mmCIF file of C-alpha atoms in Angstrom:
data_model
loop_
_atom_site.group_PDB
_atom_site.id
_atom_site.type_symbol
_atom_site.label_atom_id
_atom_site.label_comp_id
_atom_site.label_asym_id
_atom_site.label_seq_id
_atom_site.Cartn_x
_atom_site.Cartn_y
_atom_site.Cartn_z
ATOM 1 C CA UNK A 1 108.610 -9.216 -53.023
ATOM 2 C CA UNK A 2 109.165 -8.959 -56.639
ATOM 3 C CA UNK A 3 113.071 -8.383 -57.427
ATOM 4 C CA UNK A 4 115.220 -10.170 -54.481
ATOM 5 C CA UNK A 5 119.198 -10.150 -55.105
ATOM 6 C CA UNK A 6 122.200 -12.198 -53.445
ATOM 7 C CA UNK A 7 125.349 -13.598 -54.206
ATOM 8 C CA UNK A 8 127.228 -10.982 -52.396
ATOM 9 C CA UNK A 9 129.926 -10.845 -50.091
ATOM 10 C CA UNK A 10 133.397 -10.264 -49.227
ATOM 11 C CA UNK A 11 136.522 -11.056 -52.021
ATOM 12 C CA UNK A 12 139.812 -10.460 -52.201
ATOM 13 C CA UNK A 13 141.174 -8.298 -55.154
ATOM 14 C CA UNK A 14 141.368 -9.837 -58.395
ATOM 15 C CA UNK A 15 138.236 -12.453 -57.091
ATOM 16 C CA UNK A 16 135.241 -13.352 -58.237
ATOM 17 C CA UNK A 17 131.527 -13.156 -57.151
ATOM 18 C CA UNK A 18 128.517 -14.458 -59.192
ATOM 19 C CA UNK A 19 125.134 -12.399 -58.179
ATOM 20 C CA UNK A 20 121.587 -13.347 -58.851
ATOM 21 C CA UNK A 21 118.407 -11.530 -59.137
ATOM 22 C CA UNK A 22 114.978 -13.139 -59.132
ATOM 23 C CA UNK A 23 112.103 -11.117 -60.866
ATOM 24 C CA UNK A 24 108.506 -12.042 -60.684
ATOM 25 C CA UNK A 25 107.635 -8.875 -62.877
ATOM 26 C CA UNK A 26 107.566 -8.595 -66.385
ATOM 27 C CA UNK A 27 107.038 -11.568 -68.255
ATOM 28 C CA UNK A 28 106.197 -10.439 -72.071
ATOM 29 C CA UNK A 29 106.743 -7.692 -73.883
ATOM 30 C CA UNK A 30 109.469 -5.361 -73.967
ATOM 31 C CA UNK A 31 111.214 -4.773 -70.243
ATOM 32 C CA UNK A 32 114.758 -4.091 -69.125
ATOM 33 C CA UNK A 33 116.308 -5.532 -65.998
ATOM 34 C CA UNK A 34 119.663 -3.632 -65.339
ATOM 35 C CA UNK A 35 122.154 -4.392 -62.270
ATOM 36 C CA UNK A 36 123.264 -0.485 -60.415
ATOM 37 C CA UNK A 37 125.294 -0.153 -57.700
ATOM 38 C CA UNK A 38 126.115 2.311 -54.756
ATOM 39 C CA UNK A 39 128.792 2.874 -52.303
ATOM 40 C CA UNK A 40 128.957 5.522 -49.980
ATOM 41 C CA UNK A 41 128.802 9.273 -50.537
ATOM 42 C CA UNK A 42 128.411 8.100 -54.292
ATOM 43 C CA UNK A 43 125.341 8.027 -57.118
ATOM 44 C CA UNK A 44 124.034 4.989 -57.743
ATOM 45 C CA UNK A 45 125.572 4.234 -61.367
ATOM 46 C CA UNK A 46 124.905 1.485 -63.738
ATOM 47 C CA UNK A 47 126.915 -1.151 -64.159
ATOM 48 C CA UNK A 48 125.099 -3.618 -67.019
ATOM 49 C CA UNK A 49 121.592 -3.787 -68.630
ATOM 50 C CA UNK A 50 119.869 -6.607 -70.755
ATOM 51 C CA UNK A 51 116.848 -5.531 -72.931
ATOM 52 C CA UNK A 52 114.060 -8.159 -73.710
ATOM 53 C CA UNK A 53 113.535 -6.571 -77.045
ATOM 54 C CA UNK A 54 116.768 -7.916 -78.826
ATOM 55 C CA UNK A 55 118.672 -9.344 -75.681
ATOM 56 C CA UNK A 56 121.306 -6.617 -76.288
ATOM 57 C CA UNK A 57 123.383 -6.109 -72.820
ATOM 58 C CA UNK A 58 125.458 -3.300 -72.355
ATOM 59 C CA UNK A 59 127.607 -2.658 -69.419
ATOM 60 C CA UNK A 60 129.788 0.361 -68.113
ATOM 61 C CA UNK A 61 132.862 1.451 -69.150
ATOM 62 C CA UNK A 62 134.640 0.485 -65.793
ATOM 63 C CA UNK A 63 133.359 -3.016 -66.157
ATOM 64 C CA UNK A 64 134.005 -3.914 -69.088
ATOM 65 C CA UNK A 65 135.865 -7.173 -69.980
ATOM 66 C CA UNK A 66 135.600 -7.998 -65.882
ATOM 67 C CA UNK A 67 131.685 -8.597 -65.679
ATOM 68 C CA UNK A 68 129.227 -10.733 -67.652
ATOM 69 C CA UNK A 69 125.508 -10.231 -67.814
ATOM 70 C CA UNK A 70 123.140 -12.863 -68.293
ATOM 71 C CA UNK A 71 119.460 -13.760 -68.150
ATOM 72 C CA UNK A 72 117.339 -17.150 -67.294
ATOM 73 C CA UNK A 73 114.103 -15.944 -68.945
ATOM 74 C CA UNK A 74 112.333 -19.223 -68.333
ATOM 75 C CA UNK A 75 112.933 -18.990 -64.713
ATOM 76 C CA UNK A 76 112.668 -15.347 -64.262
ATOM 77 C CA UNK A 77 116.894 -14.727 -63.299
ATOM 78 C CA UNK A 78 119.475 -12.548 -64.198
ATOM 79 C CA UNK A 79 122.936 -13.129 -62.852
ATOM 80 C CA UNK A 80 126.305 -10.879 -62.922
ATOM 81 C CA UNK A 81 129.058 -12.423 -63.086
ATOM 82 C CA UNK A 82 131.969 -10.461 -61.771
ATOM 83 C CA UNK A 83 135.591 -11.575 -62.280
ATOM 84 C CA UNK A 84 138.978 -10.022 -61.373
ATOM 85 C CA UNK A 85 137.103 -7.420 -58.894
ATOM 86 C CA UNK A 86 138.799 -4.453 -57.339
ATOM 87 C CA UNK A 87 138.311 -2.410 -54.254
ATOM 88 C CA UNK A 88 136.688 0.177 -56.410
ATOM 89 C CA UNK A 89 134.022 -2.624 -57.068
ATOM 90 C CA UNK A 90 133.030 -2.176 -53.254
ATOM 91 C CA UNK A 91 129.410 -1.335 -53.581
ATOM 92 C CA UNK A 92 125.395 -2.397 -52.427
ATOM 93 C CA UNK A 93 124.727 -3.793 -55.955
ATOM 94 C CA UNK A 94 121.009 -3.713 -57.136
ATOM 95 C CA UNK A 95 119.042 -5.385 -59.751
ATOM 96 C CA UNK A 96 116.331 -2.887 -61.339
ATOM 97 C CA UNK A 97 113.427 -3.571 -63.925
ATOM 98 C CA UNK A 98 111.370 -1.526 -65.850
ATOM 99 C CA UNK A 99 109.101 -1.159 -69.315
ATOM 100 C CA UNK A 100 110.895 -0.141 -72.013
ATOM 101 C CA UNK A 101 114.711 -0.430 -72.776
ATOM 102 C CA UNK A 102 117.421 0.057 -70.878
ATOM 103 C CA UNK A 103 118.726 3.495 -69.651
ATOM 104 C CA UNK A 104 119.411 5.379 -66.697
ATOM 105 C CA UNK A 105 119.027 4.262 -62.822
ATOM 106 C CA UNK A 106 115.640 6.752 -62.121
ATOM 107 C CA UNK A 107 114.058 5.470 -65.024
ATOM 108 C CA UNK A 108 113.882 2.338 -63.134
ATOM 109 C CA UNK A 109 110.860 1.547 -61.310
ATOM 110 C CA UNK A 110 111.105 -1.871 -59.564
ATOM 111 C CA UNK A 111 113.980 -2.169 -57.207
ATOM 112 C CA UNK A 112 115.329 -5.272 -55.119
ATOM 113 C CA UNK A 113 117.012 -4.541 -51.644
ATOM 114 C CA UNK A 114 120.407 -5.120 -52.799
ATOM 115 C CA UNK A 115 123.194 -7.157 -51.840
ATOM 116 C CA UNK A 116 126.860 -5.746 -50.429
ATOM 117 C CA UNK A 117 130.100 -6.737 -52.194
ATOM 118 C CA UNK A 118 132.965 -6.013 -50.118
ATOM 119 C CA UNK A 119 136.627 -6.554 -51.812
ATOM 120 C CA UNK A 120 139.756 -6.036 -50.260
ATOM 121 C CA UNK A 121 142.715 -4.639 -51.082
#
């Protein structure tokens, strides 16, 4: 297993859920590790992205302000912290890594199993 997720769960609106990811891949050079998410009858869409070449992180538009990104290179983790979470939020969140920088969800090649979130209204 090389990217393994968790931290999810069920929240009430306007909660909070910290999610982890931990990646025995890449190591050196320049990678991306990005966290996606899906819910039904949707495309999987991106929600934030780290790049090892500056440490630049970029999220989407619908999350910004709410999430935080961040990255435990020495240990190989990546955590999203989610705060004041809406029922829109409900997803199967994934954490993704690939060589290069960061961009779109099939550019991706390493994929962990994901992890539900769940928040009510």
């Amino acid at each position: 297993v090389q990217l393994v997720e968790s931290g999810g769960g069920l929240v009430q609106t306007g909660g909070s859920l910290r999610l982890s990811c931990a990646s025995s891949l890449f190591t050196f050079g320049d990678y991306a590790i990005g966290w996606f998410r899906q819910s039904p009858g949707k495309e999987r869409e991106g929600v934030s992205c780290i790049s090892s070449t500056d440490g630049s992180t970029t999220y989407a538009d619908s999350v910004k302000g709410r999430f935080t990104m961040s990255s435990d290179s020495a240990n190989h983790m990546v955590y999203l912290q989610m705060n004041d979470l809406r029922p829109e939020d409900t997803a199967v969140y994934y954490c993704a890594e690939r060589i290069g920088p960061c961009t779109v969800a099939v550019e991706f090649d390493y994929w962990g199993q994901g992890t539900q979130v769940t928040v009510s209204s």
